[in-house]
Coordinates of N, CA and C in Angstrom, one line a residue:
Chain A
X631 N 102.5 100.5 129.9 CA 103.6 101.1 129.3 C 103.2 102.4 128.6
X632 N 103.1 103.9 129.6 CA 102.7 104.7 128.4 C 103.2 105.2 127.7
X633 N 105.0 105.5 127.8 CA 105.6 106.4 126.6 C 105.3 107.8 127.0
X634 N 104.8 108.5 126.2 CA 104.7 109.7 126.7 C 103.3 110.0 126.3
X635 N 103.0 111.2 127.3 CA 101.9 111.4 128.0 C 101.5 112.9 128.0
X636 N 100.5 113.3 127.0 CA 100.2 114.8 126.7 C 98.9 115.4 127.4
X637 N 98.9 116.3 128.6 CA 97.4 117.2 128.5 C 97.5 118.0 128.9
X638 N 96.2 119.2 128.1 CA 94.8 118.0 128.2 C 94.8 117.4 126.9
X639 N 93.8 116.6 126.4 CA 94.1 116.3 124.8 C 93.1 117.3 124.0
X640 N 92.3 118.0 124.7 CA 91.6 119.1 123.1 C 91.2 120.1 124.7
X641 N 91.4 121.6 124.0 CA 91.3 123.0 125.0 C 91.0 123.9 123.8
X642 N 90.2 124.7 124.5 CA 89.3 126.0 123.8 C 90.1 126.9 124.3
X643 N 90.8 128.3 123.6 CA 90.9 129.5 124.5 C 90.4 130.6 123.7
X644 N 89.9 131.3 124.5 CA 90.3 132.7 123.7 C 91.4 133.6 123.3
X645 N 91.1 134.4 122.7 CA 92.6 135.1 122.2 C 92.9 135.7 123.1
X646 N 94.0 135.8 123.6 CA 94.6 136.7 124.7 C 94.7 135.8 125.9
X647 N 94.1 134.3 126.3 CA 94.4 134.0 127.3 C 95.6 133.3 127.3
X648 N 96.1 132.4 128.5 CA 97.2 131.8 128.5 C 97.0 130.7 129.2
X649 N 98.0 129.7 128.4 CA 97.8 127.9 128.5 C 99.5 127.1 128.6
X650 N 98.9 126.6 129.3 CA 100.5 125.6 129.5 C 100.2 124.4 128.9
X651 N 100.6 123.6 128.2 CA 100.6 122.3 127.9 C 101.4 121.2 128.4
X652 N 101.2 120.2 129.1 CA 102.2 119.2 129.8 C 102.4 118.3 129.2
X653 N 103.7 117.6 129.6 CA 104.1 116.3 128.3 C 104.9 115.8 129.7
X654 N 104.8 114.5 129.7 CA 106.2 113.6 130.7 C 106.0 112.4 129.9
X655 N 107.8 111.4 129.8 CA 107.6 110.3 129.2 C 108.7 109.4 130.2
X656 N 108.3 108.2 130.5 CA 108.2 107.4 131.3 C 109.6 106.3 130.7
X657 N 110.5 107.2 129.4 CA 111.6 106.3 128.9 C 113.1 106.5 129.1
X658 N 113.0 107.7 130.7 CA 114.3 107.8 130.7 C 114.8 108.4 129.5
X659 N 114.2 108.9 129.0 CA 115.1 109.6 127.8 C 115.5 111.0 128.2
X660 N 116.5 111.3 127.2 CA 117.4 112.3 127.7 C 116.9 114.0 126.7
X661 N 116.3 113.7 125.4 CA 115.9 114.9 124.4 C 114.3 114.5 124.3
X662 N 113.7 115.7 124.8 CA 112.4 116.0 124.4 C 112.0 116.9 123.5
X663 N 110.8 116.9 122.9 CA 110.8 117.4 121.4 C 109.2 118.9 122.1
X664 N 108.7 119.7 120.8 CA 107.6 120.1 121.2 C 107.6 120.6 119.7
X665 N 106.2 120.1 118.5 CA 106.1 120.1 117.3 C 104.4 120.7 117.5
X666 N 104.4 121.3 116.2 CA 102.8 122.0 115.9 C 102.6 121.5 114.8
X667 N 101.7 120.9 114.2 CA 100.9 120.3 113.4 C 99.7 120.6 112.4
X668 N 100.0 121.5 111.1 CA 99.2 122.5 110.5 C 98.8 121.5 109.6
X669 N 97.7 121.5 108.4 CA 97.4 120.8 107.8 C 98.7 121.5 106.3
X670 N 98.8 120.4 105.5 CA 100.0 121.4 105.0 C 101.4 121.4 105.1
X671 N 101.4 121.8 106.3 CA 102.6 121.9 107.0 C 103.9 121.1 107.2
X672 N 102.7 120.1 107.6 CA 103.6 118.9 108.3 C 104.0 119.8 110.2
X673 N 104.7 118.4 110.6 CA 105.6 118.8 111.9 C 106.2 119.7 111.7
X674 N 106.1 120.7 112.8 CA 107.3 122.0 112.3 C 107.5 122.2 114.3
X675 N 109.3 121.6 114.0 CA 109.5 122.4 115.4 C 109.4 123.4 116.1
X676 N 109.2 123.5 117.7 CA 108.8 124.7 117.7 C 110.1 124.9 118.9
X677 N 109.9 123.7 119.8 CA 111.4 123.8 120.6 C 111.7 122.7 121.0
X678 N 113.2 122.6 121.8 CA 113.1 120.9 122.2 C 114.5 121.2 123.8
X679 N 114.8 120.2 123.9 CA 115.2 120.6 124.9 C 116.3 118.7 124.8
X680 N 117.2 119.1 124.7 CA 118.5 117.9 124.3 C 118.6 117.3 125.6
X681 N 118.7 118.1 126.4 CA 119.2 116.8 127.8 C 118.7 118.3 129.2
X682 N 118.3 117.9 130.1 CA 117.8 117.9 131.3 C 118.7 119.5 131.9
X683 N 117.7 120.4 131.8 CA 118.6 122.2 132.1 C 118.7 122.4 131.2
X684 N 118.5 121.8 129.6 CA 118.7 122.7 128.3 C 117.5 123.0 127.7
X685 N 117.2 124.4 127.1 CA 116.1 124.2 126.1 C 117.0 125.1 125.3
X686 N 116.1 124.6 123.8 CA 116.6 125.8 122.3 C 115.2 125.4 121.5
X687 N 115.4 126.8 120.6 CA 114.6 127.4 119.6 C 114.5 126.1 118.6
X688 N 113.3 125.8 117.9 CA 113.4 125.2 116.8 C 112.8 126.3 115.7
X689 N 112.2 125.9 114.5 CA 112.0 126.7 113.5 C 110.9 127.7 113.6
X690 N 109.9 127.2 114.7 CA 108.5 128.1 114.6 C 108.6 128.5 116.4
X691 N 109.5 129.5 117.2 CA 109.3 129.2 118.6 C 108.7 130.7 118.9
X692 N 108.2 131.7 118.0 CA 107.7 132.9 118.4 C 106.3 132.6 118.7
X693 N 106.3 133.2 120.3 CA 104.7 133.2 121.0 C 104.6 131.9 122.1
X694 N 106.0 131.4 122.0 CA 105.9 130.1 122.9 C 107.3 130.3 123.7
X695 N 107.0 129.2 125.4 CA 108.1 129.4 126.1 C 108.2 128.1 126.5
X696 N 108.5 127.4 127.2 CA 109.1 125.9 127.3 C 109.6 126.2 128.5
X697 N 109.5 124.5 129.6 CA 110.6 124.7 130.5 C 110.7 123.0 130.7
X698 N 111.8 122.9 131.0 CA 112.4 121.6 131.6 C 112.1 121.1 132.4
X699 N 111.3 120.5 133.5 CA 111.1 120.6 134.6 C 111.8 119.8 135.2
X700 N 112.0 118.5 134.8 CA 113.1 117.6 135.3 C 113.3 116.9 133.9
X701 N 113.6 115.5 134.2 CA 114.1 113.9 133.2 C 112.7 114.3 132.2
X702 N 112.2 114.0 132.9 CA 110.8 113.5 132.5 C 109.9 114.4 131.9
X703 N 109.9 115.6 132.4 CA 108.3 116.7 132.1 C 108.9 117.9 131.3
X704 N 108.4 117.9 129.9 CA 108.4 119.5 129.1 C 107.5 120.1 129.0
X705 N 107.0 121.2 129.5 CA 106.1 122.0 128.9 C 105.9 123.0 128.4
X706 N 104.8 123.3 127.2 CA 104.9 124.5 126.3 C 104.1 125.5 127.0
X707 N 104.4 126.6 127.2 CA 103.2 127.9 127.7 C 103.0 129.0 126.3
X708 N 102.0 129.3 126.2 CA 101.5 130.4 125.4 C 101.2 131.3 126.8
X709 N 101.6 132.2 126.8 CA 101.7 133.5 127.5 C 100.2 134.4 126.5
X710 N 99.9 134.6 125.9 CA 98.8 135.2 124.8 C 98.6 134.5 123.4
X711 N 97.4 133.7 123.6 CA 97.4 132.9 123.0 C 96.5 133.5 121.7
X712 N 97.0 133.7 120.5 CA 96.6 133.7 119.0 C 95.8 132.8 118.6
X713 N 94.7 133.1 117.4 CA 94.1 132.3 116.5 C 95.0 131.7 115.5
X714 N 96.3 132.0 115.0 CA 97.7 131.6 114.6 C 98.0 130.4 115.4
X715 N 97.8 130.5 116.2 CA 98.4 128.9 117.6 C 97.4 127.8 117.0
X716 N 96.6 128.2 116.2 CA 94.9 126.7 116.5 C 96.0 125.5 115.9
X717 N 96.4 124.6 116.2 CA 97.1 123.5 115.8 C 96.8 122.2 116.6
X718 N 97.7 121.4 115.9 CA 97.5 120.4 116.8 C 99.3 119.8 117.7
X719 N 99.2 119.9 118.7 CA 100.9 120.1 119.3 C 101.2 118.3 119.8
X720 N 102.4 118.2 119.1 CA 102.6 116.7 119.5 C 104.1 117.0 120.4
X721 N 104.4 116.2 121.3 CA 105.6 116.0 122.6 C 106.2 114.6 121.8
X722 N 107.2 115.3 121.9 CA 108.2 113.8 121.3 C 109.4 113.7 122.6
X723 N 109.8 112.2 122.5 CA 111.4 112.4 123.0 C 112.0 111.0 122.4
X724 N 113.5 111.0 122.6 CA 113.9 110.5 122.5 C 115.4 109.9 123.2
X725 N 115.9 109.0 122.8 CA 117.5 108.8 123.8 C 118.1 109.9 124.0
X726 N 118.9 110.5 122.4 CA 119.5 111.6 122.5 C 118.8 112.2 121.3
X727 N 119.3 113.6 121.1 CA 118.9 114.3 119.9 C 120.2 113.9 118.6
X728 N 119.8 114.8 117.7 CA 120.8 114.9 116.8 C 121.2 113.4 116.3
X729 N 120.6 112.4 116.1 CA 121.5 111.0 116.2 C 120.1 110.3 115.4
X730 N 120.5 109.2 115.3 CA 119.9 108.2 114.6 C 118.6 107.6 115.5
X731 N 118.6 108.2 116.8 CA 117.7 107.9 117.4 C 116.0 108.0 117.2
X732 N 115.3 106.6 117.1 CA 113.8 107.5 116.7 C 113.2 108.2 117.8
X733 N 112.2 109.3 117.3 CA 111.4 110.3 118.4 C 110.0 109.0 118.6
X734 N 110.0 109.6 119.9 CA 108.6 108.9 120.6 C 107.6 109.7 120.7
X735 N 106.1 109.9 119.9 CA 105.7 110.7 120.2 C 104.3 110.3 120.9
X736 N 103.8 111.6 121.4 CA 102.2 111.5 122.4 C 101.1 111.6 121.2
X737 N 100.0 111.4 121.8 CA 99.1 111.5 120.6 C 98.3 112.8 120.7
X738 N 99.2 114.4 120.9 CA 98.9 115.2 120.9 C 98.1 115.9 121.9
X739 N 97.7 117.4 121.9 CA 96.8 117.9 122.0 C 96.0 119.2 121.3
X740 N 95.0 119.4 120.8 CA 94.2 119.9 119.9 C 93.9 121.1 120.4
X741 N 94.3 122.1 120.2 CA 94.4 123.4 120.8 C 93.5 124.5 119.3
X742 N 92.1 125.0 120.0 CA 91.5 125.9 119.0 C 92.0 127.1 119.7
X743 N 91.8 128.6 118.9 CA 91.9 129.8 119.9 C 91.0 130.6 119.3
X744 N 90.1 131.3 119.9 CA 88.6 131.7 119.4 C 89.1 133.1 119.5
Chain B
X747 N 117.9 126.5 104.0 CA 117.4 125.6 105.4 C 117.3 123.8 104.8
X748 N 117.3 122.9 105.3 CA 116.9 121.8 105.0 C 115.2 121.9 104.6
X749 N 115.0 120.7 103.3 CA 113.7 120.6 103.2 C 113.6 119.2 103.3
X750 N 112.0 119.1 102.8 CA 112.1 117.5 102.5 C 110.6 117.4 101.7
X751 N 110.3 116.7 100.9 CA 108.8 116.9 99.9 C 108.5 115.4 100.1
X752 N 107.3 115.7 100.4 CA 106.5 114.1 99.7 C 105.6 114.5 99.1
X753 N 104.8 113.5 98.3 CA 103.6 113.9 97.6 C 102.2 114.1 98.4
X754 N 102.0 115.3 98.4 CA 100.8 115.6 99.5 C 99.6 115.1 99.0
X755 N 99.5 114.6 97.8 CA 98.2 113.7 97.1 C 98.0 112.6 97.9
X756 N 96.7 112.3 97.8 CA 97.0 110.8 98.5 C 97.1 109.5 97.2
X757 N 97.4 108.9 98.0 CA 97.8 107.5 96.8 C 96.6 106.5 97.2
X758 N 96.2 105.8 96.3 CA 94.9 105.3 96.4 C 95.3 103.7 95.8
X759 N 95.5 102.9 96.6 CA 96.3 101.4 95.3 C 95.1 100.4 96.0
X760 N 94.8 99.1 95.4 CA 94.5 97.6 95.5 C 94.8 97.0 96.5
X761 N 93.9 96.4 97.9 CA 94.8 95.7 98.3 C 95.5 94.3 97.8
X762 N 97.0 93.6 97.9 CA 97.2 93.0 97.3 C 98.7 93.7 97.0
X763 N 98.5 94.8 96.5 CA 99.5 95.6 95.6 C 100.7 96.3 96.2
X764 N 101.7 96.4 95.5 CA 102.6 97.3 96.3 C 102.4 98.5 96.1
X765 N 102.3 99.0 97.1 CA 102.5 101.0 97.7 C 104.2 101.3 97.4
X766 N 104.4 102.5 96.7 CA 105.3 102.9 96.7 C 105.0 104.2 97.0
X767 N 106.0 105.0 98.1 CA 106.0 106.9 98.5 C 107.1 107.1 98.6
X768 N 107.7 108.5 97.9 CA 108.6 109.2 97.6 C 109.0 110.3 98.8
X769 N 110.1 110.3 99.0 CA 110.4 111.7 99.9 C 112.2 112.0 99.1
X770 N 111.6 113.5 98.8 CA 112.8 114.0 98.3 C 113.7 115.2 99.4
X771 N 115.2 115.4 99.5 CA 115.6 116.1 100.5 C 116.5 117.1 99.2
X772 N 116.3 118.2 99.9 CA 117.0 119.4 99.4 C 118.4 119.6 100.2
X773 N 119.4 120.5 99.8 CA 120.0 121.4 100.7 C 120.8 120.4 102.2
X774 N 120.9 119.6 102.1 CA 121.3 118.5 103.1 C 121.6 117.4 102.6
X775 N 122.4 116.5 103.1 CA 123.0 115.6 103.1 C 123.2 114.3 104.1
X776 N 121.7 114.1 104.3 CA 121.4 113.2 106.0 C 122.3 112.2 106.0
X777 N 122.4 111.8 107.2 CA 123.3 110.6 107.7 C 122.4 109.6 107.5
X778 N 120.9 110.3 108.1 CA 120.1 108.9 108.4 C 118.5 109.5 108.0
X779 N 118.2 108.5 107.4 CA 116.8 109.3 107.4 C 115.8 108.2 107.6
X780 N 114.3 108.8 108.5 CA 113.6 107.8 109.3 C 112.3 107.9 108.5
X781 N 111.5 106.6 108.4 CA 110.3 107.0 108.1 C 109.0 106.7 109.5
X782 N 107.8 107.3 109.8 CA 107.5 106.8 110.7 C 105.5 106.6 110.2
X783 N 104.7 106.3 110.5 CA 103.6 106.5 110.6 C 102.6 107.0 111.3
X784 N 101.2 107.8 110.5 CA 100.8 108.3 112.0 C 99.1 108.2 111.5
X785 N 98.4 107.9 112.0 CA 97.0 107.1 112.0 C 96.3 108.3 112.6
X786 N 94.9 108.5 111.9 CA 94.2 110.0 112.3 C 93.8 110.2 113.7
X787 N 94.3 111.3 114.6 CA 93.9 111.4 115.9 C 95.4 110.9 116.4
X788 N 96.2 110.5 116.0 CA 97.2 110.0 117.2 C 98.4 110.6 116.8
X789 N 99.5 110.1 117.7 CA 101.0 110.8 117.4 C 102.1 109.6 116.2
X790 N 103.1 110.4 115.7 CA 103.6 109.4 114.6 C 104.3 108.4 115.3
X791 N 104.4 106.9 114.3 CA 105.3 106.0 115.7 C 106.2 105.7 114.5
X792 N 107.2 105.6 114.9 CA 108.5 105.2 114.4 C 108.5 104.3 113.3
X793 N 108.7 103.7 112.2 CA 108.7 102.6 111.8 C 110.3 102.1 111.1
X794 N 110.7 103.1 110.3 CA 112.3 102.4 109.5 C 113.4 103.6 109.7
X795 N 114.7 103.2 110.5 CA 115.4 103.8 109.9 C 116.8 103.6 109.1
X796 N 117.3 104.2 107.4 CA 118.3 103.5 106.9 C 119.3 105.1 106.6
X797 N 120.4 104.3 107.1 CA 121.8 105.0 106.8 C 122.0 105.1 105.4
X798 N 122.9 106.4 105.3 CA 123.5 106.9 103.8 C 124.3 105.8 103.4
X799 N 125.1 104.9 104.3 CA 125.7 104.0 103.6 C 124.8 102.8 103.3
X800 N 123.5 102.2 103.8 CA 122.5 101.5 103.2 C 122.0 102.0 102.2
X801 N 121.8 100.9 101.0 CA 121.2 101.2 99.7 C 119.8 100.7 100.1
X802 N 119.4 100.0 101.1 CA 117.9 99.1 101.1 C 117.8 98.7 102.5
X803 N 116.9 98.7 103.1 CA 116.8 98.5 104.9 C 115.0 97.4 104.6
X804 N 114.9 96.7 105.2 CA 113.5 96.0 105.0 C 113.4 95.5 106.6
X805 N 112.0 95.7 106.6 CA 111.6 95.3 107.8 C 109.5 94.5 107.6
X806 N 109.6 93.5 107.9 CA 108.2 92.3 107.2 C 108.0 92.9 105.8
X807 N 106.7 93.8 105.4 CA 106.5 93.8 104.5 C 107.4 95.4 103.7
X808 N 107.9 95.8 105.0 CA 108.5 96.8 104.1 C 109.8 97.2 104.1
X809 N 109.8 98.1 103.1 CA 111.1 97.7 102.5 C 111.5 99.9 102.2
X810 N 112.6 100.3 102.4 CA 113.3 101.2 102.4 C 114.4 101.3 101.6
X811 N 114.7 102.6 100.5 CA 116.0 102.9 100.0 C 116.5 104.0 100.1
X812 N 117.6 104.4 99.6 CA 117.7 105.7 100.1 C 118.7 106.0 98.7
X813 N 118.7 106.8 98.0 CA 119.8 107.3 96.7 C 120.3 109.1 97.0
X814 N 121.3 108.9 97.6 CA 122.1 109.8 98.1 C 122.5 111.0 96.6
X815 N 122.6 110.2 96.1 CA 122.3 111.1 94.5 C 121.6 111.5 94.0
X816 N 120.6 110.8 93.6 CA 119.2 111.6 93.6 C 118.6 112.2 95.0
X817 N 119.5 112.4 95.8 CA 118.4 113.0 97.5 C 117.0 112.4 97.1
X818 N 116.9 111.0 97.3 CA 115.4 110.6 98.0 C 115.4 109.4 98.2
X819 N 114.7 109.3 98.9 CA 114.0 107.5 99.6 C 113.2 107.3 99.5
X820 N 112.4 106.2 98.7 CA 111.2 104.9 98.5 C 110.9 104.8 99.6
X821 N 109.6 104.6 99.8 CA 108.9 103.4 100.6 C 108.3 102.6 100.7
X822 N 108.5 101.4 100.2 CA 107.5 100.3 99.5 C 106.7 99.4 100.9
X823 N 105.7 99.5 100.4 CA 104.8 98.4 101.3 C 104.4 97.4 100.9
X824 N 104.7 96.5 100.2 CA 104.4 95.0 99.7 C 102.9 94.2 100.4
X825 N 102.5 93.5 99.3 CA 101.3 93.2 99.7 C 100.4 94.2 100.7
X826 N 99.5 94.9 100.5 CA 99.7 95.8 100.7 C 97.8 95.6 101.7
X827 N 97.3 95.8 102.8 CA 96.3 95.6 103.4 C 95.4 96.7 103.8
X828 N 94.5 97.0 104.0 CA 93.6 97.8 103.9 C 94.0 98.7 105.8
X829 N 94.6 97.4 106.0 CA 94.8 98.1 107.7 C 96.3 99.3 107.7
X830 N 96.6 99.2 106.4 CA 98.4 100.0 106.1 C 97.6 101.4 106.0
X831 N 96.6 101.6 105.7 CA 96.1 103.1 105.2 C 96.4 103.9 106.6
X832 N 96.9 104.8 106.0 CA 97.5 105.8 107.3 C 98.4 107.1 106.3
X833 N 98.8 107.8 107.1 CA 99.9 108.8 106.4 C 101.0 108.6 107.0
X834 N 102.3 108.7 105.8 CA 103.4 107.9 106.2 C 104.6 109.1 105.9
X835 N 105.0 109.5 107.2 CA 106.2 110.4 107.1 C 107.1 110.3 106.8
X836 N 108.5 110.8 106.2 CA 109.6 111.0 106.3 C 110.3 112.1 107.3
X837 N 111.7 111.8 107.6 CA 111.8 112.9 108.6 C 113.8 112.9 108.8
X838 N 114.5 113.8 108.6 CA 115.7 114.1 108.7 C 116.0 114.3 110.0
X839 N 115.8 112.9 110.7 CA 116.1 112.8 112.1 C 117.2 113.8 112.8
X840 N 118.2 114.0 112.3 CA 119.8 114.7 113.2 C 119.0 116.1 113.0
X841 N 118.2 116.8 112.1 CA 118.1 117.9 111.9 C 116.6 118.3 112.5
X842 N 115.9 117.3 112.8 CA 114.4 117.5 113.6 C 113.5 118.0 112.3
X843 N 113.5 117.6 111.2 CA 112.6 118.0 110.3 C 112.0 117.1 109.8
X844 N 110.4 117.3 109.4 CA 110.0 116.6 108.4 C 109.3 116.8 107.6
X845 N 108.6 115.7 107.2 CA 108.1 116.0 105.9 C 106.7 116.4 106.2
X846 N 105.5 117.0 105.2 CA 104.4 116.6 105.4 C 103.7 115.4 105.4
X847 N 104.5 114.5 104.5 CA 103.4 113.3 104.7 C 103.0 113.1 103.5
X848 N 102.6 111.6 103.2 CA 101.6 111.4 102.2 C 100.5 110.4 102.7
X849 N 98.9 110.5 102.1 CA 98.2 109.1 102.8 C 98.0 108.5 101.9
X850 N 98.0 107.2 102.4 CA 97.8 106.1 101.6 C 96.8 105.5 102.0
X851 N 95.6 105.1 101.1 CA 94.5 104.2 101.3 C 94.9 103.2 100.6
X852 N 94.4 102.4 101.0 CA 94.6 100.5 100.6 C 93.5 100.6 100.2
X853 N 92.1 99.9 99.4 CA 90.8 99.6 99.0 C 90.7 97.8 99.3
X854 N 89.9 97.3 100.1 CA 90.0 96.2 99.6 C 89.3 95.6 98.5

């Protein structure tokens, strides 16, 4: 049973290159999440995507682009990746958004940017 | 914007003892607010969620409240085990926010 499913789990880049991050979860769910993880911080959204052909902005989405691929697969791209980006990125989803529904999440991936 | 505060200190108790963590909400008025847990290296997992119209939600050893007046929710861990050490979120589910967290070590 894996739930959802993040890679790679830890990537090196340099500044200026560019990375896609993959997330698919295996629950039929209809809202997927994409959160950055600062020490501090806490979770801070960055985008999410409510149901299947949608994505939207969450509070932190400059420098990042997202795409829906189907049910199943979200992924984040850095197009030029910053020493600003070094975090740690968790994929969530859930039934629906906005609702009492809990988020499911992956156990990350650990992104430095040199 | 909506907030949400926990105590970013870590809390350090007895095992044996009750854990109690605070999360206070600003500027909002949640329907539902979730707490989840998240253990070092891994992603957070779900653990309680209690509606504005519940005063107390419990689930084994723990126990949830929520005071719509004061904007905040307890989170009590009863009897409390050295295996509960972890940092324990809050999070204003409808709105995708949350907290930072607070950790809690158990000592045995």
């Amino acid at each position: 049973n894996a739930g959802v499913t993040q890679t790679p789990k830890f990537q090196v880049l340099k500044t200026g290159q560019s990375m896609t991050l993959q997330c698919a979860q295996d629950m039929n769910h209809n809202s997927m999440y994409w959160y950055r993880q600062d020490p501090g911080m806490g979770l801070r959204l960055i985008y999410y995507s409510a149901s299947e052909g949608t994505t939207d902005k969450g509070e932190v989405p400059n420098g990042y682009n997202v795409s829906r691929l189907n049910k199943r697969e979200f992924s984040l791209r850095l197009e030029s990746a910053a020493p600003s980006q070094t975090s740690v990125y968790f994929c969530a989803s859930s039934e629906v958004s906005g609702s009492n529904q809990p988020q499911h999440f992956g156990d990350g991936t650990r992104l430095s940017i040199l | 914007s909506q907030k949400i505060e926990q105590n970013s200190e870590a809390l350090n108790i007895q095992e044996g003892k009750t854990a109690t963590l605070t999360c206070n909400y600003t500027n909002y008025s949640p329907a539902y607010l979730q707490w989840y847990r998240q253990d070092p290296g891994r992603g957070p997992v779900f653990l309680l969620l209690i509606r504005e119209n519940e005063k107390e939600k419990r689930k084994e050893r723990l126990k949830v409240t929520f005071d719509t007046t004061l904007k905040q929710s307890l989170f009590h861990i009863t009897a409390s085990q050295p295996a509960d050490s972890a940092t324990y979120l809050c999070a204003l589910a409808s709105k995708l926010v949350f907290g930072t967290g607070t950790r809690l070590l158990v000592s045995p």
